[in-house]
Amino acid sequence: NSERQQPYWLLPSAPLLPLLISLERGMYCEEIVCVSVACALNLGGLLSVVLAEWYPWRNWNTWLGHTCMVLLSVWFFMGVYCYYRAVTTEPGRVPAGWRPDSTEEEMETVKKEAMHAHDKGRAKKKPPPVSLTKLRYCCKCSAFKPPRAHHCSDCERCVLRMDHHCPWIGNCVGYYNHKYFVLFLFYSSTSLIAGTIVHGYGLVSYMTWEVDSPYTAFHPILMIVGITFMIPLAIGIASLLAWQLSLVWWNMTSIEEMYHERLEHLARREGKAYFFPYDLGIAQNFITFFGRDPKQWFLPTQPQPGGGTHFRLNPHLAPHDA
């Protein structure tokens, strides 16, 4: 898909660049609005800190001030760059001609069952699957789904290891851009919390400054407005980050979380033990998502190789659970 192959060296930290690419890709109107708001919040967050604090704060010329501004700038631009990558990266298209490791009889049986359910209109009800590793056929794409792939009605195709379709990035969150999305949440929440602290310190400094204050009446207003917007944004984004990290903990997607709860309930009702099939343990789950090299854990690098069509299974998984 050529529209996804964007030159990542072209102003990767420009806050409005994702919006321009979104317009070029022909997004839905609500997605364009969401991406525009996200770009404006990214840019406005840094500007509010710089305009309100850069000149007046007496400690900017100390090692603490320099460290604070460097960290805040790095977190901000990393957040924008990760957002850019999440918007522009292809989340994961099923390779053309992909075939599962199954016999022709199994494939034909699964295909007929899926088409029969689709023709009867039962596909819209989306009943809980009996297994998260069972072979599946997508009637809309007329092709078999790789493990953990799901059909996105917004993208009108199946997406590898799909987590969800996010209007705030105008893209699906899938195998190839899930790490970018989580890092965007991490750096955004970090910079928002840091910006709130800086604004709060500046507000206290303004109120306690005795003589020769460099502050004007404009600065406290900007600080109060900044804090008012940053606190709820920080809480919301940090909460979303915590949820995403909990999914990383179990090597799970948001779609699989819903299915996992249903399957676990059914197994418990039958007196059976249930293991999530892709849970490899906390350490391996973390490495699978962020990579083996610790230097790349907080960098927007590509995920582990594997193509998104084959995944390791839980070693405690019983044959009937698979």
mmCIF file of C-alpha atoms in Angstrom:
data_model
loop_
_atom_site.group_PDB
_atom_site.id
_atom_site.type_symbol
_atom_site.label_atom_id
_atom_site.label_comp_id
_atom_site.label_asym_id
_atom_site.label_seq_id
_atom_site.Cartn_x
_atom_site.Cartn_y
_atom_site.Cartn_z
ATOM 1 C CA ASN A 1 0.000 0.000 0.000
ATOM 2 C CA SER A 2 1.960 2.971 -1.299
ATOM 3 C CA GLU A 3 0.163 5.621 0.718
ATOM 4 C CA ARG A 4 1.586 4.107 3.909
ATOM 5 C CA GLN A 5 5.183 4.319 2.723
ATOM 6 C CA GLN A 6 5.881 7.793 4.008
ATOM 7 C CA PRO A 7 9.436 9.245 4.217
ATOM 8 C CA TYR A 8 10.058 9.059 7.962
ATOM 9 C CA TRP A 9 13.009 11.462 7.669
ATOM 10 C CA LEU A 10 10.689 14.249 6.466
ATOM 11 C CA LEU A 11 10.186 16.506 9.509
ATOM 12 C CA PRO A 12 9.304 13.578 11.808
ATOM 13 C CA SER A 13 8.622 15.835 14.778
ATOM 14 C CA ALA A 14 6.439 18.399 12.998
ATOM 15 C CA PRO A 15 3.173 18.401 14.985
ATOM 16 C CA LEU A 16 0.998 19.094 11.956
ATOM 17 C CA LEU A 17 2.589 16.515 9.654
ATOM 18 C CA PRO A 18 0.287 13.636 10.741
ATOM 19 C CA LEU A 19 -2.695 15.825 9.859
ATOM 20 C CA LEU A 20 -1.346 16.473 6.360
ATOM 21 C CA ILE A 21 -0.764 12.761 5.814
ATOM 22 C CA SER A 22 -4.241 11.985 7.163
ATOM 23 C CA LEU A 23 -5.791 14.356 4.626
ATOM 24 C CA GLU A 24 -3.710 12.773 1.879
ATOM 25 C CA ARG A 25 -4.883 9.276 2.866
ATOM 26 C CA GLY A 26 -8.543 10.251 2.756
ATOM 27 C CA MET A 27 -9.622 9.606 6.337
ATOM 28 C CA TYR A 28 -13.125 9.854 7.689
ATOM 29 C CA CYS A 29 -14.220 13.302 8.833
ATOM 30 C CA GLU A 30 -14.280 12.336 12.529
ATOM 31 C CA GLU A 31 -10.777 10.861 12.242
ATOM 32 C CA ILE A 32 -9.449 14.080 10.712
ATOM 33 C CA VAL A 33 -10.980 16.038 13.603
ATOM 34 C CA CYS A 34 -9.418 13.689 16.173
ATOM 35 C CA VAL A 35 -5.979 13.845 14.549
ATOM 36 C CA SER A 36 -6.237 17.647 14.328
ATOM 37 C CA VAL A 37 -7.094 17.902 18.021
ATOM 38 C CA ALA A 38 -4.221 15.583 18.956
ATOM 39 C CA CYS A 39 -1.755 17.654 16.910
ATOM 40 C CA ALA A 40 -3.020 20.888 18.465
ATOM 41 C CA LEU A 41 -2.726 19.473 21.989
ATOM 42 C CA ASN A 42 0.827 18.281 21.311
ATOM 43 C CA LEU A 43 1.902 21.674 20.060
ATOM 44 C CA GLY A 44 -0.080 23.673 22.620
ATOM 45 C CA GLY A 45 1.327 21.712 25.551
ATOM 46 C CA LEU A 46 4.925 22.645 24.792
ATOM 47 C CA LEU A 47 4.133 26.230 23.818
ATOM 48 C CA SER A 48 2.275 26.847 27.068
ATOM 49 C CA VAL A 49 5.289 25.718 29.093
ATOM 50 C CA VAL A 50 7.785 27.671 27.002
ATOM 51 C CA LEU A 51 5.767 30.902 26.912
ATOM 52 C CA ALA A 52 4.842 30.824 30.571
ATOM 53 C CA GLU A 53 8.075 29.530 32.079
ATOM 54 C CA TRP A 54 11.062 29.865 29.769
ATOM 55 C CA TYR A 55 11.852 33.483 30.538
ATOM 56 C CA PRO A 56 10.357 34.150 33.997
ATOM 57 C CA TRP A 57 11.500 31.083 35.904
ATOM 58 C CA ARG A 58 14.627 32.103 37.781
ATOM 59 C CA ASN A 59 16.006 28.526 37.838
ATOM 60 C CA TRP A 60 16.192 27.958 34.074
ATOM 61 C CA ASN A 61 19.862 29.001 34.128
ATOM 62 C CA THR A 62 20.734 26.383 36.751
ATOM 63 C CA TRP A 63 21.578 22.731 36.148
ATOM 64 C CA LEU A 64 18.117 21.834 37.408
ATOM 65 C CA GLY A 65 16.466 24.193 34.956
ATOM 66 C CA HIS A 66 18.574 22.974 32.026
ATOM 67 C CA THR A 67 17.895 19.325 32.902
ATOM 68 C CA CYS A 68 14.178 19.987 33.253
ATOM 69 C CA MET A 69 13.876 21.741 29.896
ATOM 70 C CA VAL A 70 15.988 19.109 28.090
ATOM 71 C CA LEU A 71 13.895 16.249 29.493
ATOM 72 C CA LEU A 72 10.634 18.038 28.786
ATOM 73 C CA SER A 73 11.690 18.775 25.201
ATOM 74 C CA VAL A 74 12.911 15.208 24.598
ATOM 75 C CA TRP A 75 9.711 13.692 25.990
ATOM 76 C CA PHE A 76 7.594 16.070 23.941
ATOM 77 C CA PHE A 77 9.350 15.444 20.622
ATOM 78 C CA MET A 78 9.541 11.690 21.255
ATOM 79 C CA GLY A 79 5.798 11.738 21.893
ATOM 80 C CA VAL A 80 5.153 13.599 18.639
ATOM 81 C CA TYR A 81 7.463 11.300 16.674
ATOM 82 C CA CYS A 82 5.869 8.144 18.110
ATOM 83 C CA TYR A 83 2.473 9.614 17.276
ATOM 84 C CA TYR A 84 3.666 10.277 13.736
ATOM 85 C CA ARG A 85 4.847 6.678 13.397
ATOM 86 C CA ALA A 86 1.591 5.306 14.820
ATOM 87 C CA VAL A 87 -0.388 7.378 12.291
ATOM 88 C CA THR A 88 1.693 6.587 9.219
ATOM 89 C CA THR A 89 2.838 3.006 9.813
ATOM 90 C CA GLU A 90 0.941 0.188 8.151
ATOM 91 C CA PRO A 91 -0.514 -1.754 11.125
ATOM 92 C CA GLY A 92 -0.225 -5.101 9.409
ATOM 93 C CA ARG A 93 -1.684 -6.315 6.147
ATOM 94 C CA VAL A 94 -2.203 -10.047 5.684
ATOM 95 C CA PRO A 95 0.409 -11.211 3.138
ATOM 96 C CA ALA A 96 -1.072 -11.975 -0.270
ATOM 97 C CA GLY A 97 -1.557 -15.687 -0.737
ATOM 98 C CA TRP A 98 -1.070 -16.513 2.947
ATOM 99 C CA ARG A 99 -2.140 -20.050 3.793
ATOM 100 C CA PRO A 100 -2.463 -21.652 7.214
ATOM 101 C CA ASP A 101 -0.621 -24.814 8.212
ATOM 102 C CA SER A 102 -3.740 -26.941 7.884
ATOM 103 C CA THR A 103 -4.957 -29.690 5.613
ATOM 104 C CA GLU A 104 -7.182 -28.963 2.643
ATOM 105 C CA GLU A 105 -10.063 -30.776 4.361
ATOM 106 C CA GLU A 106 -9.759 -28.620 7.492
ATOM 107 C CA MET A 107 -9.571 -25.432 5.447
ATOM 108 C CA GLU A 108 -12.586 -26.376 3.357
ATOM 109 C CA THR A 109 -14.617 -27.247 6.473
ATOM 110 C CA VAL A 110 -13.790 -23.978 8.215
ATOM 111 C CA LYS A 111 -14.527 -21.986 5.064
ATOM 112 C CA LYS A 112 -17.932 -23.618 4.600
ATOM 113 C CA GLU A 113 -18.877 -23.061 8.255
ATOM 114 C CA ALA A 114 -17.876 -19.399 8.080
ATOM 115 C CA MET A 115 -19.743 -18.780 4.831
ATOM 116 C CA HIS A 116 -22.821 -20.583 6.148
ATOM 117 C CA ALA A 117 -22.847 -18.442 9.308
ATOM 118 C CA HIS A 118 -22.331 -15.290 7.236
ATOM 119 C CA ASP A 119 -25.172 -16.156 4.849
ATOM 120 C CA LYS A 120 -27.523 -16.780 7.758
ATOM 121 C CA GLY A 121 -26.684 -13.402 9.226
ATOM 122 C CA ARG A 122 -25.203 -14.836 12.418
ATOM 123 C CA ALA A 123 -21.797 -13.301 11.756
ATOM 124 C CA LYS A 124 -23.036 -9.893 12.915
ATOM 125 C CA LYS A 125 -23.710 -11.246 16.390
ATOM 126 C CA LYS A 126 -20.032 -12.159 16.846
ATOM 127 C CA PRO A 127 -20.448 -15.102 19.240
ATOM 128 C CA PRO A 128 -17.491 -15.806 21.536
ATOM 129 C CA PRO A 129 -14.991 -18.172 19.910
ATOM 130 C CA VAL A 130 -14.394 -21.603 21.406
ATOM 131 C CA SER A 131 -10.636 -21.038 21.027
ATOM 132 C CA LEU A 132 -8.286 -18.136 20.306
ATOM 133 C CA THR A 133 -6.017 -20.340 18.190
ATOM 134 C CA LYS A 134 -8.634 -22.008 16.006
ATOM 135 C CA LEU A 135 -8.420 -21.587 12.236
ATOM 136 C CA ARG A 136 -10.722 -18.807 10.999
ATOM 137 C CA TYR A 137 -11.975 -17.629 7.614
ATOM 138 C CA CYS A 138 -12.956 -14.042 6.784
ATOM 139 C CA CYS A 139 -15.925 -13.912 4.434
ATOM 140 C CA LYS A 140 -15.472 -10.183 3.801
ATOM 141 C CA CYS A 141 -11.859 -10.599 2.653
ATOM 142 C CA SER A 142 -12.473 -14.067 1.170
ATOM 143 C CA ALA A 143 -9.313 -15.321 2.821
ATOM 144 C CA PHE A 144 -8.135 -17.160 5.914
ATOM 145 C CA LYS A 145 -7.121 -15.130 8.934
ATOM 146 C CA PRO A 146 -3.688 -15.588 10.487
ATOM 147 C CA PRO A 147 -3.666 -16.153 14.262
ATOM 148 C CA ARG A 148 -4.694 -13.034 16.228
ATOM 149 C CA ALA A 149 -5.764 -11.172 13.059
ATOM 150 C CA HIS A 150 -9.198 -9.548 12.934
ATOM 151 C CA HIS A 151 -11.270 -7.775 10.324
ATOM 152 C CA CYS A 152 -11.532 -3.997 10.753
ATOM 153 C CA SER A 153 -14.740 -2.534 9.369
ATOM 154 C CA ASP A 154 -13.144 0.938 9.170
ATOM 155 C CA CYS A 155 -10.068 -0.210 7.234
ATOM 156 C CA GLU A 156 -12.218 -2.785 5.347
ATOM 157 C CA ARG A 157 -9.615 -5.535 5.649
ATOM 158 C CA CYS A 158 -8.030 -7.895 8.147
ATOM 159 C CA VAL A 159 -5.249 -6.495 10.356
ATOM 160 C CA LEU A 160 -2.446 -8.575 11.857
ATOM 161 C CA ARG A 161 -2.587 -8.861 15.661
ATOM 162 C CA MET A 162 -5.246 -6.167 15.721
ATOM 163 C CA ASP A 163 -5.748 -4.312 19.014
ATOM 164 C CA HIS A 164 -8.355 -1.732 18.008
ATOM 165 C CA HIS A 165 -9.125 0.959 15.451
ATOM 166 C CA CYS A 166 -8.173 4.297 16.982
ATOM 167 C CA PRO A 167 -9.793 7.453 15.575
ATOM 168 C CA TRP A 168 -7.190 9.563 17.427
ATOM 169 C CA ILE A 169 -4.505 8.264 15.071
ATOM 170 C CA GLY A 170 -6.862 7.625 12.151
ATOM 171 C CA ASN A 171 -5.422 4.138 11.878
ATOM 172 C CA CYS A 172 -5.680 0.645 13.257
ATOM 173 C CA VAL A 173 -3.395 -0.330 16.116
ATOM 174 C CA GLY A 174 -1.873 -3.601 14.969
ATOM 175 C CA TYR A 175 1.269 -5.692 14.844
ATOM 176 C CA TYR A 176 3.579 -3.103 13.256
ATOM 177 C CA ASN A 177 2.499 0.075 15.060
ATOM 178 C CA HIS A 178 1.295 -1.116 18.478
ATOM 179 C CA LYS A 179 4.646 -0.316 20.093
ATOM 180 C CA TYR A 180 4.579 3.198 18.584
ATOM 181 C CA PHE A 181 1.101 3.716 20.029
ATOM 182 C CA VAL A 182 2.124 2.622 23.541
ATOM 183 C CA LEU A 183 5.278 4.778 23.443
ATOM 184 C CA PHE A 184 3.174 7.730 22.289
ATOM 185 C CA LEU A 185 0.985 7.265 25.364
ATOM 186 C CA PHE A 186 4.054 6.945 27.581
ATOM 187 C CA TYR A 187 5.849 10.059 26.364
ATOM 188 C CA SER A 188 2.632 12.086 26.186
ATOM 189 C CA SER A 189 1.634 11.270 29.758
ATOM 190 C CA THR A 190 5.204 11.860 30.962
ATOM 191 C CA SER A 191 5.478 15.255 29.294
ATOM 192 C CA LEU A 192 1.995 16.260 30.498
ATOM 193 C CA ILE A 193 2.835 15.350 34.097
ATOM 194 C CA ALA A 194 6.179 17.160 33.843
ATOM 195 C CA GLY A 195 4.508 20.200 32.275
ATOM 196 C CA THR A 196 1.927 20.285 35.061
ATOM 197 C CA ILE A 197 4.688 20.208 37.671
ATOM 198 C CA VAL A 198 6.603 22.993 35.937
ATOM 199 C CA HIS A 199 3.452 25.112 35.676
ATOM 200 C CA GLY A 200 2.658 24.488 39.326
ATOM 201 C CA TYR A 201 6.175 25.443 40.381
ATOM 202 C CA GLY A 202 5.980 28.569 38.260
ATOM 203 C CA LEU A 203 2.643 29.528 39.780
ATOM 204 C CA VAL A 204 4.068 29.153 43.287
ATOM 205 C CA SER A 205 7.135 31.138 42.238
ATOM 206 C CA TYR A 206 4.906 33.902 40.862
ATOM 207 C CA MET A 207 2.932 34.155 44.098
ATOM 208 C CA THR A 208 6.043 34.188 46.320
ATOM 209 C CA TRP A 209 8.209 36.516 44.214
ATOM 210 C CA GLU A 210 8.815 39.589 46.314
ATOM 211 C CA VAL A 211 10.649 42.172 44.199
ATOM 212 C CA ASP A 212 11.644 42.657 40.552
ATOM 213 C CA SER A 213 9.361 39.915 39.328
ATOM 214 C CA PRO A 214 9.835 39.129 35.606
ATOM 215 C CA TYR A 215 6.263 37.797 35.473
ATOM 216 C CA THR A 216 3.463 39.765 33.870
ATOM 217 C CA ALA A 217 -0.291 39.363 34.317
ATOM 218 C CA PHE A 218 -0.249 37.149 31.218
ATOM 219 C CA HIS A 219 1.943 34.429 32.767
ATOM 220 C CA PRO A 220 -0.267 33.253 35.657
ATOM 221 C CA ILE A 221 -3.308 33.136 33.370
ATOM 222 C CA LEU A 222 -1.427 30.944 30.907
ATOM 223 C CA MET A 223 -0.170 28.728 33.739
ATOM 224 C CA ILE A 224 -3.654 28.247 35.173
ATOM 225 C CA VAL A 225 -5.105 27.456 31.742
ATOM 226 C CA GLY A 226 -2.236 25.041 31.093
ATOM 227 C CA ILE A 227 -2.750 23.218 34.387
ATOM 228 C CA THR A 228 -6.517 23.086 33.807
ATOM 229 C CA PHE A 229 -6.037 21.292 30.498
ATOM 230 C CA MET A 230 -2.976 19.211 31.400
ATOM 231 C CA ILE A 231 -4.302 17.527 34.539
ATOM 232 C CA PRO A 232 -7.362 15.824 32.955
ATOM 233 C CA LEU A 233 -5.337 14.975 29.831
ATOM 234 C CA ALA A 234 -2.559 13.472 31.941
ATOM 235 C CA ILE A 235 -5.068 11.422 33.935
ATOM 236 C CA GLY A 236 -6.847 10.186 30.799
ATOM 237 C CA ILE A 237 -3.726 9.310 28.807
ATOM 238 C CA ALA A 238 -1.964 7.770 31.820
ATOM 239 C CA SER A 239 -5.036 5.611 32.483
ATOM 240 C CA LEU A 240 -5.043 4.424 28.871
ATOM 241 C CA LEU A 241 -1.305 3.749 29.140
ATOM 242 C CA ALA A 242 -1.826 1.690 32.308
ATOM 243 C CA TRP A 243 -4.465 -0.397 30.539
ATOM 244 C CA GLN A 244 -2.232 -0.959 27.505
ATOM 245 C CA LEU A 245 0.680 -1.965 29.752
ATOM 246 C CA SER A 246 -1.585 -4.445 31.510
ATOM 247 C CA LEU A 247 -2.250 -5.996 28.091
ATOM 248 C CA VAL A 248 1.493 -6.122 27.414
ATOM 249 C CA TRP A 249 1.887 -7.871 30.785
ATOM 250 C CA TRP A 250 -0.272 -10.759 29.483
ATOM 251 C CA ASN A 251 0.823 -10.485 25.816
ATOM 252 C CA MET A 252 -2.786 -9.718 24.967
ATOM 253 C CA THR A 253 -4.732 -7.329 22.734
ATOM 254 C CA SER A 254 -7.894 -5.480 23.729
ATOM 255 C CA ILE A 255 -9.966 -7.767 21.473
ATOM 256 C CA GLU A 256 -8.391 -10.854 22.992
ATOM 257 C CA GLU A 257 -9.051 -9.483 26.477
ATOM 258 C CA MET A 258 -12.803 -9.565 25.813
ATOM 259 C CA TYR A 259 -12.639 -13.100 24.438
ATOM 260 C CA HIS A 260 -10.303 -14.197 27.243
ATOM 261 C CA GLU A 261 -12.799 -13.158 29.928
ATOM 262 C CA ARG A 262 -15.584 -15.118 28.237
ATOM 263 C CA LEU A 263 -13.483 -18.237 27.689
ATOM 264 C CA GLU A 264 -12.140 -18.103 31.226
ATOM 265 C CA HIS A 265 -15.694 -17.884 32.562
ATOM 266 C CA LEU A 266 -16.780 -20.888 30.475
ATOM 267 C CA ALA A 267 -13.783 -22.929 31.611
ATOM 268 C CA ARG A 268 -14.398 -22.060 35.262
ATOM 269 C CA ARG A 269 -18.041 -23.067 34.929
ATOM 270 C CA GLU A 270 -16.943 -26.464 33.600
ATOM 271 C CA GLY A 271 -14.350 -26.852 36.358
ATOM 272 C CA LYS A 272 -11.384 -26.590 33.988
ATOM 273 C CA ALA A 273 -8.179 -24.556 34.168
ATOM 274 C CA TYR A 274 -7.808 -21.978 31.420
ATOM 275 C CA PHE A 275 -4.528 -20.502 30.149
ATOM 276 C CA PHE A 276 -4.350 -17.602 27.751
ATOM 277 C CA PRO A 277 -2.657 -19.259 24.748
ATOM 278 C CA TYR A 278 -0.171 -16.447 24.028
ATOM 279 C CA ASP A 279 0.924 -15.719 27.608
ATOM 280 C CA LEU A 280 4.654 -16.598 27.726
ATOM 281 C CA GLY A 281 5.379 -15.214 31.189
ATOM 282 C CA ILE A 282 5.937 -11.620 32.221
ATOM 283 C CA ALA A 283 9.567 -11.375 31.058
ATOM 284 C CA GLN A 284 8.984 -12.986 27.658
ATOM 285 C CA ASN A 285 5.789 -11.007 27.126
ATOM 286 C CA PHE A 286 7.705 -7.772 27.708
ATOM 287 C CA ILE A 287 10.544 -8.833 25.396
ATOM 288 C CA THR A 288 8.106 -9.927 22.706
ATOM 289 C CA PHE A 289 6.493 -6.493 22.672
ATOM 290 C CA PHE A 290 9.417 -4.104 23.312
ATOM 291 C CA GLY A 291 12.345 -6.165 21.972
ATOM 292 C CA ARG A 292 15.330 -7.949 23.484
ATOM 293 C CA ASP A 293 17.697 -4.983 23.421
ATOM 294 C CA PRO A 294 17.074 -2.764 26.494
ATOM 295 C CA LYS A 295 18.428 0.236 24.553
ATOM 296 C CA GLN A 296 15.449 -0.032 22.199
ATOM 297 C CA TRP A 297 12.689 -0.472 24.762
ATOM 298 C CA PHE A 298 11.862 3.240 24.784
ATOM 299 C CA LEU A 299 12.694 3.901 21.127
ATOM 300 C CA PRO A 300 10.184 3.695 18.238
ATOM 301 C CA THR A 301 11.772 0.630 16.627
ATOM 302 C CA GLN A 302 10.065 -2.204 14.773
ATOM 303 C CA PRO A 303 8.770 -5.159 16.823
ATOM 304 C CA GLN A 304 10.289 -8.605 16.952
ATOM 305 C CA PRO A 305 10.625 -10.359 13.572
ATOM 306 C CA GLY A 306 8.070 -12.968 12.639
ATOM 307 C CA GLY A 307 5.784 -11.197 10.200
ATOM 308 C CA GLY A 308 2.776 -11.163 12.520
ATOM 309 C CA THR A 309 1.407 -14.468 11.199
ATOM 310 C CA HIS A 310 3.038 -16.901 13.650
ATOM 311 C CA PHE A 311 3.190 -16.598 17.439
ATOM 312 C CA ARG A 312 4.643 -18.699 20.221
ATOM 313 C CA LEU A 313 2.106 -20.455 22.447
ATOM 314 C CA ASN A 314 1.843 -20.794 26.211
ATOM 315 C CA PRO A 315 3.957 -23.828 27.225
ATOM 316 C CA HIS A 316 1.235 -24.841 29.721
ATOM 317 C CA LEU A 317 -1.417 -24.885 27.017
ATOM 318 C CA ALA A 318 -3.232 -28.224 26.886
ATOM 319 C CA PRO A 319 -3.966 -29.712 23.434
ATOM 320 C CA HIS A 320 -7.734 -29.301 23.885
ATOM 321 C CA ASP A 321 -7.260 -25.623 24.798
ATOM 322 C CA ALA A 322 -5.464 -24.906 21.539
#
